Tab-separated table of C-alpha atoms in Angstrom:
chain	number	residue	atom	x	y	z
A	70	UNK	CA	29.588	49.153	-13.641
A	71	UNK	CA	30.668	45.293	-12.947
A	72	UNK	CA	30.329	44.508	-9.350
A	73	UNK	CA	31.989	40.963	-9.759
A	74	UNK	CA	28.953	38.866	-8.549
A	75	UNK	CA	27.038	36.619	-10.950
A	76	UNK	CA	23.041	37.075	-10.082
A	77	UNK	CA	21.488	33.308	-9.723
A	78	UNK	CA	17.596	33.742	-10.592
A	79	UNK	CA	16.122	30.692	-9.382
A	80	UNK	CA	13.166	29.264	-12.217
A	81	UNK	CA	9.512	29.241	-11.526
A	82	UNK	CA	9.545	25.300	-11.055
A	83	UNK	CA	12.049	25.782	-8.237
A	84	UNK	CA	10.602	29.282	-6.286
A	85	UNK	CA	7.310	26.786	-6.309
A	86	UNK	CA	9.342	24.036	-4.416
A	87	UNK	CA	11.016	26.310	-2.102
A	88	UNK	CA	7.437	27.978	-0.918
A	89	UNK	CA	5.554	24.239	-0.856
A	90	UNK	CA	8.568	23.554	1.677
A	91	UNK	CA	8.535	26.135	3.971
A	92	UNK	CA	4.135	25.798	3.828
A	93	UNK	CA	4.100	22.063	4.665
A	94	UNK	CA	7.175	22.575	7.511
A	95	UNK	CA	5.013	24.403	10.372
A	96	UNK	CA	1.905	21.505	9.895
A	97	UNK	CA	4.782	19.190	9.715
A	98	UNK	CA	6.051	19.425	12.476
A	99	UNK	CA	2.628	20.364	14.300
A	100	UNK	CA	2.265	16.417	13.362
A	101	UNK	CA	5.285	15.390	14.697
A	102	UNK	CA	4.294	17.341	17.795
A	103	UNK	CA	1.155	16.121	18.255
A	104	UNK	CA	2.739	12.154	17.491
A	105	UNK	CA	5.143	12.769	20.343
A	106	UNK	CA	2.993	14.085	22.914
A	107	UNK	CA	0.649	11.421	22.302
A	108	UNK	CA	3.490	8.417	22.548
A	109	UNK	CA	6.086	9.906	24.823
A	110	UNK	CA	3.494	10.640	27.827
A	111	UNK	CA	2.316	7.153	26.511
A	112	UNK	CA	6.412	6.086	27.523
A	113	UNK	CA	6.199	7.685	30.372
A	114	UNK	CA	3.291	6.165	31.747
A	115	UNK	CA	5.057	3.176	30.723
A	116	UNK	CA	7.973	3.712	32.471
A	117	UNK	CA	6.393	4.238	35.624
A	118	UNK	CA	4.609	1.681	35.554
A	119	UNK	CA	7.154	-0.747	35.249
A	120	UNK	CA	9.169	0.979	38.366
A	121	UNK	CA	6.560	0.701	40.562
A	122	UNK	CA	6.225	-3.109	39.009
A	123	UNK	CA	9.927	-3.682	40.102
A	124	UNK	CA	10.800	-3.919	36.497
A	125	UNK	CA	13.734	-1.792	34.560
A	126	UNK	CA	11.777	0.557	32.061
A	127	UNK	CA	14.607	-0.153	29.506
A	128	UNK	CA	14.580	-3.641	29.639
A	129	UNK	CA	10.651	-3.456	28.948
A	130	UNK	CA	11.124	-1.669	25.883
A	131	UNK	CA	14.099	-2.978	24.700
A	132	UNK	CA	13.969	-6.578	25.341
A	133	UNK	CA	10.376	-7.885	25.311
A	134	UNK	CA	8.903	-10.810	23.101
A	135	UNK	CA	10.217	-10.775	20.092
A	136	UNK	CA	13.085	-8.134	20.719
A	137	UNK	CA	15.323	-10.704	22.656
A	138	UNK	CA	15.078	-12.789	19.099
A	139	UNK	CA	16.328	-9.338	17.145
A	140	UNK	CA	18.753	-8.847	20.118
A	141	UNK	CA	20.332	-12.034	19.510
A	142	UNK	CA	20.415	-11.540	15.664
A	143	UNK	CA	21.882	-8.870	16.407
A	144	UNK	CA	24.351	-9.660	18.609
A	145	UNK	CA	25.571	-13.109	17.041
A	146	UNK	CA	24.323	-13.482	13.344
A	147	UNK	CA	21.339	-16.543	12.543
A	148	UNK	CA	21.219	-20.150	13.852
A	149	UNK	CA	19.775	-19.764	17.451
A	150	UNK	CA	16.787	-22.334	17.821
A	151	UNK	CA	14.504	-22.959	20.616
A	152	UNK	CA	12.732	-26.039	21.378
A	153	UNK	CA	9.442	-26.153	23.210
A	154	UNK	CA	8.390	-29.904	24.119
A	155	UNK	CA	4.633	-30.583	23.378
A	156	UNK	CA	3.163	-33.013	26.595
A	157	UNK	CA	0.069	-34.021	24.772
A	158	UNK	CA	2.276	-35.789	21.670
A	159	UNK	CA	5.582	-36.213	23.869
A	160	UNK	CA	7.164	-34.459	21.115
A	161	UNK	CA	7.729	-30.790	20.777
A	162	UNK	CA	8.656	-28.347	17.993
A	163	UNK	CA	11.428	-25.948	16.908
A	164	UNK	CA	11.768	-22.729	16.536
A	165	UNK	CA	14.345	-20.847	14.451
A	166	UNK	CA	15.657	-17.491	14.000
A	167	UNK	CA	14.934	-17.396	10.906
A	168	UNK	CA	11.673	-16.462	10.808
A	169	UNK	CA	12.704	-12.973	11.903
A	170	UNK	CA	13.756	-11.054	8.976
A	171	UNK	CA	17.148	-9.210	8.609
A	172	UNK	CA	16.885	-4.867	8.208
A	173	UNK	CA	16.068	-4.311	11.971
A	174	UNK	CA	18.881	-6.344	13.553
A	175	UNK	CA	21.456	-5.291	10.881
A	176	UNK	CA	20.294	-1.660	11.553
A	177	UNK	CA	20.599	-2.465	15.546
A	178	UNK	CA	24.042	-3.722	15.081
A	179	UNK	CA	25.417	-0.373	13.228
A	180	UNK	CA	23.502	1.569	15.350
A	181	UNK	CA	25.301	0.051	18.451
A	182	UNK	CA	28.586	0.509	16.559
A	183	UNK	CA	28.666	4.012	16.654
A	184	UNK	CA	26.573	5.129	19.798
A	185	UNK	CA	27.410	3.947	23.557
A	186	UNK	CA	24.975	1.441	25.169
A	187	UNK	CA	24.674	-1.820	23.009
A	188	UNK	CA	22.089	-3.380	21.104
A	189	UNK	CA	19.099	-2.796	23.515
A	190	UNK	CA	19.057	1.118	23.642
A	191	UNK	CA	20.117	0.838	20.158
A	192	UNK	CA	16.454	-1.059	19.239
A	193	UNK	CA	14.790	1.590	21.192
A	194	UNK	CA	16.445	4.514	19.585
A	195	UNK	CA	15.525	2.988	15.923
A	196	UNK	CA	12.138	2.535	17.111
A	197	UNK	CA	11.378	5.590	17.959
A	198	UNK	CA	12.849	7.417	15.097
A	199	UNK	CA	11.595	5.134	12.879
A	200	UNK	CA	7.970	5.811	14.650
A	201	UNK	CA	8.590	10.023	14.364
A	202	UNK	CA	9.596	9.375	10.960
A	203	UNK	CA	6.075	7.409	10.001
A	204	UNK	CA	4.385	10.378	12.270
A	205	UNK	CA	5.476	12.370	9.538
A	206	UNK	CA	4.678	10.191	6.627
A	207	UNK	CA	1.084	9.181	8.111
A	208	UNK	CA	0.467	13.122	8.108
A	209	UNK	CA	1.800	13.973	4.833
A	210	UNK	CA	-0.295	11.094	3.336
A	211	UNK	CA	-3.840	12.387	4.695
A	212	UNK	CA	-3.241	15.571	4.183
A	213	UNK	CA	-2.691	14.528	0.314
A	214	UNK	CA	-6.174	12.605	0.514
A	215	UNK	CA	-8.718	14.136	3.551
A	216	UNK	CA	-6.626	17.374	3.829
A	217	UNK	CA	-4.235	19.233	6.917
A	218	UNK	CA	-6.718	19.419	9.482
A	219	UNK	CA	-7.740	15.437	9.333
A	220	UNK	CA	-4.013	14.908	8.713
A	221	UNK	CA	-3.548	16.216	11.905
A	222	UNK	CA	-6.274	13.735	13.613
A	223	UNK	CA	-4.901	10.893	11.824
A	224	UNK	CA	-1.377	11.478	13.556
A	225	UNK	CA	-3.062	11.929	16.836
A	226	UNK	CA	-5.572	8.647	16.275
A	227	UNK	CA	-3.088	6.250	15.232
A	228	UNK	CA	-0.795	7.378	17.779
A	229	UNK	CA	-3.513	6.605	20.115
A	230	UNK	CA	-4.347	3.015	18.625
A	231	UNK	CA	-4.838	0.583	21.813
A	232	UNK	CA	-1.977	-1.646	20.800
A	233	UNK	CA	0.235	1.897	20.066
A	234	UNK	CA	2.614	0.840	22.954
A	235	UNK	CA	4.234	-1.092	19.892
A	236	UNK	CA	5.212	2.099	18.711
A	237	UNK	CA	7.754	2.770	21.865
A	238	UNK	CA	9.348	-0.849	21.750
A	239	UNK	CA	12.124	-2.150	19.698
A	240	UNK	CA	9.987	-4.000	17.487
A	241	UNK	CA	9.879	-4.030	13.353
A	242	UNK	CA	6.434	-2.236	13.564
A	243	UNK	CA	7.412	1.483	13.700
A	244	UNK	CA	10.355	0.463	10.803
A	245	UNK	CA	7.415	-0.996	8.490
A	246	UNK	CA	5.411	1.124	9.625
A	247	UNK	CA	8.012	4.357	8.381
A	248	UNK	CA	8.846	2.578	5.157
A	249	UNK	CA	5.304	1.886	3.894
A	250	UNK	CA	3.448	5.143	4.578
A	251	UNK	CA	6.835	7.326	2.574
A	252	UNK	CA	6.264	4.012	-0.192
A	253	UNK	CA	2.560	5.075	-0.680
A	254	UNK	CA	3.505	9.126	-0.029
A	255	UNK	CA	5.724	8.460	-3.291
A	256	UNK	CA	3.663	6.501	-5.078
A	257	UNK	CA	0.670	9.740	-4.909
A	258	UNK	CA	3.183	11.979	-6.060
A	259	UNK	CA	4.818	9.489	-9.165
A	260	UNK	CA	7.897	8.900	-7.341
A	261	UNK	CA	8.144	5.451	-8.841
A	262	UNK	CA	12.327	4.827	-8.221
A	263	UNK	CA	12.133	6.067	-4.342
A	264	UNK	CA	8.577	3.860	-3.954
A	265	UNK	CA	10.311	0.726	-5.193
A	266	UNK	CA	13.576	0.998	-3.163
A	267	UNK	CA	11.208	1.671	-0.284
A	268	UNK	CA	9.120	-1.287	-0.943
A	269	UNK	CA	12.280	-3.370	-1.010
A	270	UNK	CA	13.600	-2.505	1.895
A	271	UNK	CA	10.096	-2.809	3.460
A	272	UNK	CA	10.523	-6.462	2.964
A	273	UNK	CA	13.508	-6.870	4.753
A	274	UNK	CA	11.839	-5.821	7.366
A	275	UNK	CA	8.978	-8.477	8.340
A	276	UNK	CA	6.689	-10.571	6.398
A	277	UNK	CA	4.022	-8.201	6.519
A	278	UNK	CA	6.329	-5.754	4.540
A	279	UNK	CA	5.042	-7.865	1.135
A	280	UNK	CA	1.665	-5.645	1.343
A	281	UNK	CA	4.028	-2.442	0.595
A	282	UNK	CA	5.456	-4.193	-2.410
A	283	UNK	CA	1.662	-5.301	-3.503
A	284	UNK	CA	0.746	-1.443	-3.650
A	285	UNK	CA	3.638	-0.317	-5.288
A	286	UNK	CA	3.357	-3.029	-8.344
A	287	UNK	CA	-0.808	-2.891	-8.047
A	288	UNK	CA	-0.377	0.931	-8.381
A	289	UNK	CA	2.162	0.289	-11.393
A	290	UNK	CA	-0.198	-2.250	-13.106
A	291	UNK	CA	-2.600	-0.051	-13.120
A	292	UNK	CA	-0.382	2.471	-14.713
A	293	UNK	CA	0.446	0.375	-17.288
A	294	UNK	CA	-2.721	-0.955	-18.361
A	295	UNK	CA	-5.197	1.625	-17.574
A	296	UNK	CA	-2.944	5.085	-18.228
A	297	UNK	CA	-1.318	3.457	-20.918
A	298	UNK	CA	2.394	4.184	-19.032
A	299	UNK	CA	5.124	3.172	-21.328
A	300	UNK	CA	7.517	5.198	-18.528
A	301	UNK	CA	10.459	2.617	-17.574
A	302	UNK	CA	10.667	3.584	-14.009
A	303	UNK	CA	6.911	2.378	-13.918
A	304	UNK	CA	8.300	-1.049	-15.374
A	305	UNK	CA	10.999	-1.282	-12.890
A	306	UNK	CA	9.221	-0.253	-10.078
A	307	UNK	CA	6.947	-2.971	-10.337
A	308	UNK	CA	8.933	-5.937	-11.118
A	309	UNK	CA	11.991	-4.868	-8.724
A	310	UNK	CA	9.177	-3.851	-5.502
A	311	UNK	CA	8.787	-7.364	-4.313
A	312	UNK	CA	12.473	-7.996	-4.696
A	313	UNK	CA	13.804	-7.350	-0.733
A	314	UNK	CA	10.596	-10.049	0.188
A	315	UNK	CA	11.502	-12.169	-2.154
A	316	UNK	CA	14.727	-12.872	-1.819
A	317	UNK	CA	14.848	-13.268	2.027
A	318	UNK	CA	12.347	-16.242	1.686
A	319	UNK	CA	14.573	-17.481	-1.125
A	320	UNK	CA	17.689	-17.284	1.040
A	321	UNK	CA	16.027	-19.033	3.956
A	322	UNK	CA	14.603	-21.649	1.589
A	323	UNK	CA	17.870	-22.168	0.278
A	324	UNK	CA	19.568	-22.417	3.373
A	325	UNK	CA	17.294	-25.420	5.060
A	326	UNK	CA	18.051	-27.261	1.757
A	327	UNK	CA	14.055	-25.577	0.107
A	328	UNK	CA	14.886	-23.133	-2.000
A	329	UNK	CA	10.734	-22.917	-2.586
A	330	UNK	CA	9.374	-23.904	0.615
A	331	UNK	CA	11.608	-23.426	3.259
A	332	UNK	CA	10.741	-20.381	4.794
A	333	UNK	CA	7.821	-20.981	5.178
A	334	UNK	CA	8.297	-24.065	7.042
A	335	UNK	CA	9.827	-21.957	9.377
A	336	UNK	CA	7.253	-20.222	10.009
A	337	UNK	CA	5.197	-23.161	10.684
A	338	UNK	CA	7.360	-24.279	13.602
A	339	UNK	CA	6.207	-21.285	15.006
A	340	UNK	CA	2.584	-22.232	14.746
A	341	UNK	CA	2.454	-19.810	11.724
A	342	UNK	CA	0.750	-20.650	8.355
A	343	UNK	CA	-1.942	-18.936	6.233
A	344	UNK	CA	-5.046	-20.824	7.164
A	345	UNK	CA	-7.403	-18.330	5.635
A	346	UNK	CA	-8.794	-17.031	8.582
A	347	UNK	CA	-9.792	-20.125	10.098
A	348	UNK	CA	-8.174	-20.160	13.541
A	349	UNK	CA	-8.630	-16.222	13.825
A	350	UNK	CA	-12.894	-17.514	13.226
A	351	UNK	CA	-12.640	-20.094	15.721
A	352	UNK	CA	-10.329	-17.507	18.369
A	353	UNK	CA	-13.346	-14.769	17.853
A	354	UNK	CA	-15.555	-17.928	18.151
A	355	UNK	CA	-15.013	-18.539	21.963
A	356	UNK	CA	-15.007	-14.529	22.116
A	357	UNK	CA	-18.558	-15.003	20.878
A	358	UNK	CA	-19.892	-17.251	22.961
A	359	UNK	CA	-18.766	-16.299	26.223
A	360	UNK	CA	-15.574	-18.316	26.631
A	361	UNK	CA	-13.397	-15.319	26.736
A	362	UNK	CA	-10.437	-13.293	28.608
A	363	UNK	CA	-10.250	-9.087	28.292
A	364	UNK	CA	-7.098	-9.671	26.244
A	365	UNK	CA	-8.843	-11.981	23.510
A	366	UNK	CA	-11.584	-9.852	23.456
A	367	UNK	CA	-10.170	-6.726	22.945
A	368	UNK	CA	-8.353	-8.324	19.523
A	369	UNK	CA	-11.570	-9.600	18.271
A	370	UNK	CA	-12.730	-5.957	18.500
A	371	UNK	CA	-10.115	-4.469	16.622
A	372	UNK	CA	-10.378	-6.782	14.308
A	373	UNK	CA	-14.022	-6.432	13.270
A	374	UNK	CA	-13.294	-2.779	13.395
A	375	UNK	CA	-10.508	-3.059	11.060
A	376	UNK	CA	-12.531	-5.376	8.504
A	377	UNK	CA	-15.807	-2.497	8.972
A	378	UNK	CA	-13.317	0.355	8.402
A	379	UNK	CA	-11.593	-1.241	5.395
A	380	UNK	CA	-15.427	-2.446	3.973
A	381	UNK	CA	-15.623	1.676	4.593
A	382	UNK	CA	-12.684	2.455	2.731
A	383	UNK	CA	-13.834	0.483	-0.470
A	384	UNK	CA	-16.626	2.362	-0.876
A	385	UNK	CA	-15.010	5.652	-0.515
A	386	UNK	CA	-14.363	7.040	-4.204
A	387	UNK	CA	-11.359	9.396	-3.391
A	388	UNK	CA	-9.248	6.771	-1.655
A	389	UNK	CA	-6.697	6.106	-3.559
A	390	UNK	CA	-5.571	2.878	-5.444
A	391	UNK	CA	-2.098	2.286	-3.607
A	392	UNK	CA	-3.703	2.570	0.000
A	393	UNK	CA	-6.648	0.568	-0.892
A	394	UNK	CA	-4.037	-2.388	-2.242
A	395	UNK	CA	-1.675	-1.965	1.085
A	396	UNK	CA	-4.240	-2.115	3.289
A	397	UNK	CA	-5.928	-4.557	2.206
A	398	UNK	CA	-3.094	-6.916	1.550
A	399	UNK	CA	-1.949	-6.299	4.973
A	400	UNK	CA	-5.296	-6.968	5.900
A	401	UNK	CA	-5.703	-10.617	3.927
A	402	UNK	CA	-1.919	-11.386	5.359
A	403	UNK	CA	-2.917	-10.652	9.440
A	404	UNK	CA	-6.462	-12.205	9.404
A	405	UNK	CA	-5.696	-15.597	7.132
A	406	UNK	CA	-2.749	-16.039	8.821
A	407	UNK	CA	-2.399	-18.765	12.027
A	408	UNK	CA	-0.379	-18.177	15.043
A	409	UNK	CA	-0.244	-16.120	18.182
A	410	UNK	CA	-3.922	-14.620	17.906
A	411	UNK	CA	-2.997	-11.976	20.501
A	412	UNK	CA	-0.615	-10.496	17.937
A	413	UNK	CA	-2.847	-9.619	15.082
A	414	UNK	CA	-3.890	-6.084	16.788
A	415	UNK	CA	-0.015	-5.518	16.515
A	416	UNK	CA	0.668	-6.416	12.708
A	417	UNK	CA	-2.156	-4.138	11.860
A	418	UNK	CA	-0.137	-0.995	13.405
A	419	UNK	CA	1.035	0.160	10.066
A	420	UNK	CA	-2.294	-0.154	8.567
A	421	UNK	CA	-3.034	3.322	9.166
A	422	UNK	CA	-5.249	4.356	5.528
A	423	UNK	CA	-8.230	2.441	7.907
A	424	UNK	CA	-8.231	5.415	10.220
A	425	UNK	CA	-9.053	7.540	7.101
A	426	UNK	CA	-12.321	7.858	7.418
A	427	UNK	CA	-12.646	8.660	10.799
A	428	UNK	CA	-10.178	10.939	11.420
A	429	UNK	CA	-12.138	12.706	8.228
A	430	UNK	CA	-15.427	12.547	10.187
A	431	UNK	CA	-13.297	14.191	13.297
A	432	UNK	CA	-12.113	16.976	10.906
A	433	UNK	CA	-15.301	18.056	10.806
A	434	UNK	CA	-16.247	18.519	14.460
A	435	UNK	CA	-15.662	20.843	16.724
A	436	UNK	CA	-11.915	21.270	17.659
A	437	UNK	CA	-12.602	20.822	21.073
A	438	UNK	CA	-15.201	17.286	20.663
A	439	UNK	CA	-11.816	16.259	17.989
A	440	UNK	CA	-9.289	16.990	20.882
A	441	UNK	CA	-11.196	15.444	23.550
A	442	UNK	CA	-11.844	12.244	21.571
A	443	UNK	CA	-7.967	11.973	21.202
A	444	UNK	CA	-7.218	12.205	24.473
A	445	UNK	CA	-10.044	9.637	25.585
A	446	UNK	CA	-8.455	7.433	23.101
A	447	UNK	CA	-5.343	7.995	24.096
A	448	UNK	CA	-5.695	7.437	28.177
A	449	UNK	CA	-7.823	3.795	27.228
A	450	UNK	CA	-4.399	3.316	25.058
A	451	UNK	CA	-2.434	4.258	27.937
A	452	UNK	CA	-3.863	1.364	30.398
A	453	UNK	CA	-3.986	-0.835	27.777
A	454	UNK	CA	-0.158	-0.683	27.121
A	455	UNK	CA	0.127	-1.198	30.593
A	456	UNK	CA	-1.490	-4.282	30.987
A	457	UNK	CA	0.157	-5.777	27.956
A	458	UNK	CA	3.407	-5.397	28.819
A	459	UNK	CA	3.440	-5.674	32.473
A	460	UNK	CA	0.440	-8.083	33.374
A	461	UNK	CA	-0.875	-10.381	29.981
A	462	UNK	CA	1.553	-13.225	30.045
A	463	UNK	CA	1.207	-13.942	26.115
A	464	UNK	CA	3.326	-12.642	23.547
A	465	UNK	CA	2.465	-9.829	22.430
């Protein structure tokens, strides 16, 4: 007898799907868990800080450094320039707005449109979603390569990085930082369209953004000349991942009358060219030798512990081609670059495949030696933040 429903059966593909969902949720959002204890006792401390400083917690996360340049993107479109005069020359030099790519202060500005506040709460709320969202990515990624448990301990290390307090600002870091690790999640599972279209909008984002687009056409290279991939989304992926960088340097160039050139003329106003690592040698140089202040030496740690762990990474067979290319790129980009040498800690915040390796050595401890390691890390992180934003007076 007819009952008048029609049975569905779902197909084995798709009951396979539904049960990998509902696995990966709970150690999903254990990760996200663990990323927000970590950073929002981090805000706290933060915010608590700057109260008994005499300084509005807000205004510390929203309008620091390089947020007041985004702020004013935001708020009134490009063409603000700054001049600082140089006494030694009795010159000085210019710097434009430019330099600051678009995606975060177009994303501020429709943020603001629909939610009470302004811009400034607007650059914190994107930040921090943008920073649970790469939480998320960062875990799904090592659990693909070192497995759930060092997933976990990857969440909870970066999250405990000492120049983490990035993280809670409204800076482009957590947006890059979102964008690359879901670019190299799709990449390890062939998801060639959603890589590239991350990868794009990954450089919109900052300059740094051009090592996401290096992994997703070094990963389809390979593809194409090693697997023999004759797949057009491999093709297209490739050729269209550089796209979002490229054409924001083109604009700019275009726009100061150097179509080739000009953006990165720009950048030299700011004191920012790719020097191949000579001024970061001769900054670690004075570290060296004794000529040194706790800020400058802490960033001449973390970077010879970023080269060591990426040397580590090399040599690790099971690491996969799209992280090694990221990371690495990111890596050439931050250390051969000139500029504000106080800063390079910061642009290394979404190279998170270094901490690989150790949070696979943690795995492998004791829970307890894993947790308290974490939250050693994360109290020296604390402090840190502390003194960066409310007593270093360089940009950070």
């Amino acid at each position: 007898m007819a009952t008048g429903r029609a049975t569905v059966t779902a197909s084995p593909l798709e009951i396979r799907a539904v049960r990998a969902v509902r696995s990966a949720a709970p150690t999903t959002v254990l990760a996200l868990g663990v990323f927000a204890a970590v950073r929002g006792l981090g805000v706290l401390v933060l915010a608590l800080g700057s109260l008994w400083a005499g300084k509005d917690p807000v205004r510390v996360l929203g309008s620091s450094w390089d947020s007041v340049w985004y702020l004013g993107i935001a708020a009134n479109g490009y063409g603000r320039t700054q001049m600082w005069p140089d006494l030694a020359t009795g010159t000085g030099y210019i710097q434009s707005d430019y330099a600051f790519f678009p995606l975060f202060p177009a994303l501020m500005r429709a943020v603001a449109a629909v939610l009470p506040g302004g811009l400034m709460p607007a650059g914190i709320l994107i930040a921090w979603v943008c920073a649970a969202v790469a939480a998320v990515g960062v875990y799904r990624v090592g659990e693909r390569v070192i497995g759930p448990r060092a997933g976990l301990l990857l969440v909870g290390l970066w999250a405990a990085l000492p120049h983490s307090v990035v993280l809670s600002l409204a800076y482009t870091e957590p947006l890059l930082a979102a964008l690359a690790a879901w670019a190299l999640h799709a990449l390890l599972w062939g998801r060639w369209t959603v890589a590239a279209g991350l990868a794009v909008l990954a450089g919109l984002t900052r300059p740094t953004g051009l090592a996401v687009a290096a992994a997703v056409s070094a990963a389809a290279l390979y593809a194409i000349l090693v697997r023999r991939s004759r797949a057009p989304e491999v093709w297209a992926a490739g050729l269209l991942a550089p796209a979002g960088w490229a054409a924001y340097v083109l604009a700019v160039g275009i726009h100061v009358r150097d179509p080739l050139g000009g953006y990165f003329a720009v950048q030299r106003h700011w004191g920012s060219r790719f020097d191949f690592g000579a001024g970061a040698l001769r900054s670690a140089e004075r570290v060296l030798t004794g000529g040194h202040v706790p800020l400058a030496t802490t960033v001449t740690v973390v970077l010879l512990a970023a080269a060591g762990l990426l040397a580590l990474l090399l040599f690790l067979d099971r690491t996969p081609l799209p992280l090694l290319a990221y990371t690495a790129i990111l890596l050439v980009i931050t250390f051969g670059g000139a500029g504000f040498f106080e800063s390079k800690p910061r642009f290394l915040l979404p190279a998170f495949p270094l901490l690989l390796p150790v949070a696979a050595v943690m795995a492998r401890a004791r829970p307890r030696t894993a947790v308290l390691v974490t939250v050693g890390l994360a109290g020296l992180s604390y402090g840190y933040g502390l003194y960066l934003m409310l007593v270093a007076r360089v940009p950070l």
